[in-house]
PDB file of C-alpha atoms in Angstrom:
ATOM      1  CA  MET A   1      99.063  93.990  85.347  1.00 98.00           C
ATOM      2  CA  ILE A   2      98.788  97.885  86.588  1.00 98.00           C
ATOM      3  CA  LEU A   3     101.338  99.906  85.257  1.00 98.00           C
ATOM      4  CA  HIS A   4     102.327 103.218  87.060  1.00 98.00           C
ATOM      5  CA  GLY A   5     103.601 105.811  85.041  1.00 98.00           C
ATOM      6  CA  TYR A   6     103.776 109.596  82.866  1.00 97.00           C
ATOM      7  CA  TRP A   7     102.124 109.503  80.059  1.00 97.00           C
ATOM      8  CA  ARG A   8     105.651 111.424  78.677  1.00 95.00           C
ATOM      9  CA  SER A   9     107.835 109.488  80.676  1.00 96.00           C
ATOM     10  CA  GLY A  10     110.601 107.677  78.424  1.00 97.00           C
ATOM     11  CA  THR A  11     110.918 104.855  80.540  1.00 98.00           C
ATOM     12  CA  SER A  12     107.176 104.621  80.588  1.00 98.00           C
ATOM     13  CA  TYR A  13     106.425 104.848  76.915  1.00 98.00           C
ATOM     14  CA  ARG A  14     109.335 102.118  76.462  1.00 98.00           C
ATOM     15  CA  THR A  15     107.418  99.696  78.808  1.00 98.00           C
ATOM     16  CA  ARG A  16     104.448 100.477  77.283  1.00 98.00           C
ATOM     17  CA  ILE A  17     105.850  99.408  73.859  1.00 98.00           C
ATOM     18  CA  ALA A  18     107.043  96.492  75.527  1.00 98.00           C
ATOM     19  CA  LEU A  19     103.663  95.157  76.943  1.00 98.00           C
ATOM     20  CA  ASN A  20     102.233  95.897  73.878  1.00 98.00           C
ATOM     21  CA  LEU A  21     104.407  94.145  71.430  1.00 98.00           C
ATOM     22  CA  LYS A  22     103.884  91.028  73.803  1.00 98.00           C
ATOM     23  CA  GLY A  23     100.361  91.574  73.347  1.00 98.00           C
ATOM     24  CA  LEU A  24      99.576  91.828  76.972  1.00 98.00           C
ATOM     25  CA  ALA A  25      96.377  93.163  78.836  1.00 98.00           C
ATOM     26  CA  TYR A  26      97.183  96.002  81.370  1.00 98.00           C
ATOM     27  CA  GLU A  27      95.363  98.692  83.270  1.00 98.00           C
ATOM     28  CA  GLN A  28      97.205 102.038  83.602  1.00 97.00           C
ATOM     29  CA  ALA A  29      97.468 104.253  86.565  1.00 97.00           C
ATOM     30  CA  GLY A  30      98.574 107.676  85.563  1.00 96.00           C
ATOM     31  CA  VAL A  31     101.311 109.178  87.989  1.00 97.00           C
ATOM     32  CA  ASP A  32     101.841 113.113  87.188  1.00 96.00           C
ATOM     33  CA  LEU A  33     105.903 113.615  88.107  1.00 94.00           C
ATOM     34  CA  ARG A  34     104.896 117.869  87.164  1.00 93.00           C
ATOM     35  CA  ALA A  35     102.388 117.237  90.233  1.00 94.00           C
ATOM     36  CA  GLY A  36     104.738 115.451  92.464  1.00 95.00           C
ATOM     37  CA  ASP A  37     102.859 111.720  92.674  1.00 96.00           C
ATOM     38  CA  GLN A  38     105.887 110.093  92.718  1.00 96.00           C
ATOM     39  CA  ARG A  39     107.274 111.556  95.903  1.00 95.00           C
ATOM     40  CA  SER A  40     104.081 110.708  97.933  1.00 97.00           C
ATOM     41  CA  ASP A  41     103.657 107.739 100.550  1.00 97.00           C
ATOM     42  CA  ALA A  42     101.448 105.763  98.040  1.00 96.00           C
ATOM     43  CA  PHE A  43     103.481 105.360  94.917  1.00 97.00           C
ATOM     44  CA  ARG A  44     106.634 104.875  97.625  1.00 97.00           C
ATOM     45  CA  ALA A  45     105.104 102.091  99.020  1.00 96.00           C
ATOM     46  CA  LEU A  46     105.290 100.563  95.639  1.00 96.00           C
ATOM     47  CA  ASN A  47     108.483 101.975  94.463  1.00 97.00           C
ATOM     48  CA  PRO A  48     110.712 103.359  97.298  1.00 97.00           C
ATOM     49  CA  GLN A  49     112.478 105.433  94.806  1.00 96.00           C
ATOM     50  CA  GLY A  50     109.969 107.599  93.424  1.00 96.00           C
ATOM     51  CA  LEU A  51     110.625 107.049  90.162  1.00 96.00           C
ATOM     52  CA  VAL A  52     108.135 105.805  87.120  1.00 97.00           C
ATOM     53  CA  PRO A  53     107.628 103.383  86.179  1.00 98.00           C
ATOM     54  CA  ALA A  54     106.211 100.684  88.608  1.00 98.00           C
ATOM     55  CA  LEU A  55     104.850  97.301  87.334  1.00 98.00           C
ATOM     56  CA  GLU A  56     101.970  95.629  89.586  1.00 98.00           C
ATOM     57  CA  THR A  57     102.275  91.632  88.856  1.00 98.00           C
ATOM     58  CA  ALA A  58     101.621  88.531  89.800  1.00 95.00           C
ATOM     59  CA  ASP A  59     105.197  88.156  90.663  1.00 95.00           C
ATOM     60  CA  GLY A  60     104.913  91.275  92.964  1.00 97.00           C
ATOM     61  CA  VAL A  61     105.563  95.098  91.725  1.00 98.00           C
ATOM     62  CA  LEU A  62     108.915  95.619  89.449  1.00 98.00           C
ATOM     63  CA  THR A  63     110.778  99.086  89.367  1.00 98.00           C
ATOM     64  CA  GLN A  64     113.419 100.088  86.663  1.00 97.00           C
ATOM     65  CA  SER A  65     112.003  99.915  82.801  1.00 98.00           C
ATOM     66  CA  PRO A  66     115.362  97.603  81.598  1.00 97.00           C
ATOM     67  CA  ALA A  67     114.604  95.114  84.184  1.00 98.00           C
ATOM     68  CA  ILE A  68     110.848  95.164  83.596  1.00 98.00           C
ATOM     69  CA  LEU A  69     111.370  94.458  80.074  1.00 98.00           C
ATOM     70  CA  GLU A  70     113.898  91.497  80.367  1.00 98.00           C
ATOM     71  CA  TRP A  71     111.086  90.154  82.891  1.00 98.00           C
ATOM     72  CA  LEU A  72     108.487  90.305  80.007  1.00 98.00           C
ATOM     73  CA  GLU A  73     110.662  88.847  78.112  1.00 98.00           C
ATOM     74  CA  GLU A  74     111.414  86.085  80.442  1.00 98.00           C
ATOM     75  CA  ARG A  75     107.784  85.362  81.833  1.00 98.00           C
ATOM     76  CA  TYR A  76     105.835  86.245  78.154  1.00 98.00           C
ATOM     77  CA  PRO A  77     108.966  84.559  75.384  1.00 98.00           C
ATOM     78  CA  GLU A  78     106.650  84.642  72.497  1.00 97.00           C
ATOM     79  CA  PRO A  79     106.715  87.145  70.715  1.00 98.00           C
ATOM     80  CA  PRO A  80     110.361  87.308  71.284  1.00 98.00           C
ATOM     81  CA  LEU A  81     112.375  90.806  71.794  1.00 98.00           C
ATOM     82  CA  LEU A  82     115.715  89.311  71.917  1.00 98.00           C
ATOM     83  CA  PRO A  83     117.571  87.600  68.709  1.00 98.00           C
ATOM     84  CA  VAL A  84     118.176  83.830  69.034  1.00 97.00           C
ATOM     85  CA  THR A  85     122.154  83.556  69.659  1.00 98.00           C
ATOM     86  CA  PRO A  86     124.114  85.057  72.430  1.00 98.00           C
ATOM     87  CA  ALA A  87     126.322  87.011  70.112  1.00 98.00           C
ATOM     88  CA  ASP A  88     123.168  89.235  68.808  1.00 98.00           C
ATOM     89  CA  ARG A  89     121.164  89.035  72.168  1.00 98.00           C
ATOM     90  CA  ALA A  90     124.259  90.847  73.516  1.00 98.00           C
ATOM     91  CA  VAL A  91     124.407  93.642  70.422  1.00 98.00           C
ATOM     92  CA  VAL A  92     120.703  94.743  71.266  1.00 98.00           C
ATOM     93  CA  ARG A  93     121.291  94.689  74.955  1.00 98.00           C
ATOM     94  CA  ALA A  94     123.958  97.252  74.061  1.00 98.00           C
ATOM     95  CA  MET A  95     121.695  99.397  71.951  1.00 98.00           C
ATOM     96  CA  ALA A  96     119.420  99.385  74.634  1.00 98.00           C
ATOM     97  CA  ALA A  97     121.723 100.040  77.358  1.00 98.00           C
ATOM     98  CA  ALA A  98     122.998 103.428  74.861  1.00 98.00           C
ATOM     99  CA  VAL A  99     119.524 104.993  75.988  1.00 98.00           C
ATOM    100  CA  ALA A 100     118.744 103.851  78.900  1.00 98.00           C
ATOM    101  CA  CYS A 101     121.927 104.165  80.588  1.00 97.00           C
ATOM    102  CA  ASP A 102     123.745 106.917  78.765  1.00 97.00           C
ATOM    103  CA  ILE A 103     121.192 109.306  77.450  1.00 98.00           C
ATOM    104  CA  HIS A 104     117.984 109.147  79.124  1.00 96.00           C
ATOM    105  CA  PRO A 105     119.268 109.496  82.416  1.00 95.00           C
ATOM    106  CA  LEU A 106     121.234 112.794  81.298  1.00 95.00           C
ATOM    107  CA  ASN A 107     117.905 114.273  80.325  1.00 92.00           C
ATOM    108  CA  ASN A 108     114.750 113.045  82.434  1.00 89.00           C
ATOM    109  CA  LEU A 109     113.060 115.642  84.936  1.00 89.00           C
ATOM    110  CA  ARG A 110     114.855 115.453  87.869  1.00 91.00           C
ATOM    111  CA  VAL A 111     118.516 115.901  86.255  1.00 95.00           C
ATOM    112  CA  LEU A 112     117.234 119.023  83.937  1.00 95.00           C
ATOM    113  CA  ASN A 113     115.634 120.380  87.149  1.00 93.00           C
ATOM    114  CA  ALA A 114     118.931 119.670  88.646  1.00 96.00           C
ATOM    115  CA  VAL A 115     120.574 121.521  85.764  1.00 97.00           C
ATOM    116  CA  ARG A 116     117.992 124.351  85.763  1.00 96.00           C
ATOM    117  CA  ALA A 117     118.691 125.071  89.572  1.00 97.00           C
ATOM    118  CA  LEU A 118     122.279 125.434  88.949  1.00 97.00           C
ATOM    119  CA  GLY A 119     121.785 128.070  86.148  1.00 97.00           C
ATOM    120  CA  GLY A 120     122.175 126.205  83.076  1.00 96.00           C
ATOM    121  CA  GLU A 121     120.283 125.574  79.686  1.00 96.00           C
ATOM    122  CA  ALA A 122     118.235 122.351  80.130  1.00 95.00           C
ATOM    123  CA  ASN A 123     117.472 121.828  76.617  1.00 95.00           C
ATOM    124  CA  ALA A 124     120.663 122.140  75.372  1.00 96.00           C
ATOM    125  CA  TRP A 125     121.707 120.056  77.848  1.00 96.00           C
ATOM    126  CA  ALA A 126     119.771 117.526  76.907  1.00 96.00           C
ATOM    127  CA  ALA A 127     120.407 117.846  73.372  1.00 96.00           C
ATOM    128  CA  GLN A 128     124.363 117.021  73.879  1.00 96.00           C
ATOM    129  CA  TRP A 129     123.749 113.656  75.432  1.00 97.00           C
ATOM    130  CA  ILE A 130     121.280 113.026  72.615  1.00 98.00           C
ATOM    131  CA  THR A 131     123.293 114.190  70.092  1.00 98.00           C
ATOM    132  CA  ALA A 132     125.972 112.078  71.134  1.00 98.00           C
ATOM    133  CA  GLY A 133     124.059 108.663  72.089  1.00 98.00           C
ATOM    134  CA  PHE A 134     122.634 109.131  68.454  1.00 98.00           C
ATOM    135  CA  ALA A 135     126.045 109.008  66.890  1.00 98.00           C
ATOM    136  CA  ALA A 136     126.751 105.929  67.824  1.00 98.00           C
ATOM    137  CA  LEU A 137     123.252 104.628  67.824  1.00 98.00           C
ATOM    138  CA  GLU A 138     123.330 105.554  63.814  1.00 98.00           C
ATOM    139  CA  VAL A 139     126.369 103.952  63.344  1.00 98.00           C
ATOM    140  CA  MET A 140     125.160 100.292  65.178  1.00 98.00           C
ATOM    141  CA  ILE A 141     121.970 100.816  63.252  1.00 98.00           C
ATOM    142  CA  ALA A 142     123.387 101.111  60.064  1.00 98.00           C
ATOM    143  CA  ARG A 143     125.943  97.668  60.454  1.00 98.00           C
ATOM    144  CA  ARG A 144     122.660  95.580  61.683  1.00 98.00           C
ATOM    145  CA  GLY A 145     119.511  97.040  60.947  1.00 98.00           C
ATOM    146  CA  GLY A 146     116.844  95.480  58.666  1.00 97.00           C
ATOM    147  CA  GLY A 147     113.896  97.742  59.084  1.00 97.00           C
ATOM    148  CA  PHE A 148     114.232  97.700  62.571  1.00 98.00           C
ATOM    149  CA  ALA A 149     116.909  98.685  65.055  1.00 98.00           C
ATOM    150  CA  PHE A 150     118.399  95.140  64.842  1.00 98.00           C
ATOM    151  CA  GLY A 151     116.772  93.086  61.702  1.00 98.00           C
ATOM    152  CA  ASP A 152     113.436  93.074  60.889  1.00 98.00           C
ATOM    153  CA  ARG A 153     111.781  92.711  63.972  1.00 98.00           C
ATOM    154  CA  PRO A 154     111.111  94.769  67.045  1.00 98.00           C
ATOM    155  CA  THR A 155     113.627  94.460  69.675  1.00 98.00           C
ATOM    156  CA  LEU A 156     114.664  95.764  73.352  1.00 98.00           C
ATOM    157  CA  ALA A 157     116.449  98.366  71.255  1.00 98.00           C
ATOM    158  CA  ASP A 158     113.605  99.726  69.248  1.00 98.00           C
ATOM    159  CA  CYS A 159     111.484  99.605  72.507  1.00 98.00           C
ATOM    160  CA  HIS A 160     114.348 102.323  74.255  1.00 98.00           C
ATOM    161  CA  LEU A 161     115.280 103.773  70.840  1.00 98.00           C
ATOM    162  CA  VAL A 162     111.066 105.132  69.630  1.00 98.00           C
ATOM    163  CA  PRO A 163     110.791 106.964  73.019  1.00 98.00           C
ATOM    164  CA  GLN A 164     114.182 108.926  73.236  1.00 98.00           C
ATOM    165  CA  ALA A 165     113.646 110.080  69.373  1.00 98.00           C
ATOM    166  CA  TYR A 166     110.131 111.638  70.888  1.00 98.00           C
ATOM    167  CA  SER A 167     111.963 113.381  73.681  1.00 96.00           C
ATOM    168  CA  ALA A 168     114.701 114.157  70.776  1.00 97.00           C
ATOM    169  CA  GLU A 169     112.153 116.427  69.178  1.00 96.00           C
ATOM    170  CA  ARG A 170     111.379 117.944  71.932  1.00 93.00           C
ATOM    171  CA  PHE A 171     114.589 118.904  73.075  1.00 95.00           C
ATOM    172  CA  GLY A 172     114.974 120.555  69.356  1.00 95.00           C
ATOM    173  CA  VAL A 173     117.452 117.559  68.000  1.00 97.00           C
ATOM    174  CA  ASP A 174     118.362 117.899  64.242  1.00 97.00           C
ATOM    175  CA  PRO A 175     117.253 114.427  63.061  1.00 98.00           C
ATOM    176  CA  THR A 176     119.319 114.961  59.744  1.00 98.00           C
ATOM    177  CA  PRO A 177     122.709 113.386  61.047  1.00 98.00           C
ATOM    178  CA  TYR A 178     120.731 110.057  62.144  1.00 98.00           C
ATOM    179  CA  PRO A 179     119.236 108.802  58.275  1.00 98.00           C
ATOM    180  CA  HIS A 180     119.242 105.153  59.524  1.00 98.00           C
ATOM    181  CA  LEU A 181     117.691 105.785  63.401  1.00 98.00           C
ATOM    182  CA  MET A 182     115.108 108.120  61.824  1.00 98.00           C
ATOM    183  CA  ALA A 183     113.601 105.382  59.067  1.00 98.00           C
ATOM    184  CA  VAL A 184     113.904 102.993  62.268  1.00 98.00           C
ATOM    185  CA  VAL A 185     111.912 105.502  64.014  1.00 98.00           C
ATOM    186  CA  GLU A 186     109.439 105.833  61.518  1.00 98.00           C
ATOM    187  CA  THR A 187     108.941 102.332  60.563  1.00 98.00           C
ATOM    188  CA  ALA A 188     108.438 101.505  64.655  1.00 98.00           C
ATOM    189  CA  CYS A 189     105.566 104.077  64.681  1.00 98.00           C
ATOM    190  CA  ALA A 190     103.920 102.275  62.262  1.00 98.00           C
ATOM    191  CA  HIS A 191     103.493  99.395  64.106  1.00 98.00           C
ATOM    192  CA  PRO A 192     100.286  98.988  65.816  1.00 98.00           C
ATOM    193  CA  ALA A 193     102.120  98.570  69.039  1.00 98.00           C
ATOM    194  CA  PHE A 194     104.282 101.672  69.086  1.00 98.00           C
ATOM    195  CA  ALA A 195     101.465 104.084  68.393  1.00 98.00           C
ATOM    196  CA  ASP A 196      98.904 102.606  70.664  1.00 98.00           C
ATOM    197  CA  ALA A 197     102.370 103.208  73.310  1.00 98.00           C
ATOM    198  CA  HIS A 198     102.818 107.097  72.068  1.00 98.00           C
ATOM    199  CA  PRO A 199     102.502 109.813  74.973  1.00 98.00           C
ATOM    200  CA  ASP A 200      99.742 111.856  73.244  1.00 97.00           C
ATOM    201  CA  ARG A 201      97.511 108.510  73.050  1.00 97.00           C
ATOM    202  CA  GLN A 202      97.903 108.157  76.591  1.00 97.00           C
ATOM    203  CA  SER A 203      94.432 109.218  79.140  1.00 94.00           C
ATOM    204  CA  ASP A 204      96.746 111.168  81.285  1.00 94.00           C
ATOM    205  CA  ALA A 205      98.045 112.980  78.304  1.00 95.00           C
ATOM    206  CA  ASP A 206      97.761 116.684  78.496  1.00 93.00           C
ATOM    207  CA  ALA A 207      95.004 118.297  75.860  1.00 82.00           C
TER     208      ALA A 207
END
């Protein structure tokens, strides 16, 4: 498999975590978002949306990280990243969606550039939505966490949460109101699959 992504992209980061948790081998091809590589004809041939990540697989090119993570779970079910029961799976998916649907899309690069173009303060904009999402996730994790966001094993929720916590730090979000969430992040970041996926460890990262 070849993962086309950007070292600091949250969606690429969560995909690397899931691939690592599954123990899968993959190559990486850097797509420099700051240089506009995502708008090149070559990349748009892989993903017409011009967004990262894109994952080349034996089943074809996959796009949209939530879809990629679900494909990984179905194609490579061990170790599982979803709990056993439908109700518990729904909780984990809700945690993941809180990031993928309600936080991350509002603080990705193209949205921040649009905020700046309209005269807004991009970091404050991003922090507003991260704070709102983390407040909800803090309650969810307090109810269902057990070392990780849900229970005592990594799930799709953790794949989404850790990259968002990395972004929160970049945008200056105060972590103090979220002790359960930050405890999960600390536990996860000590896991080799998460540590190896960290942006600073990627070959295309800034020096």
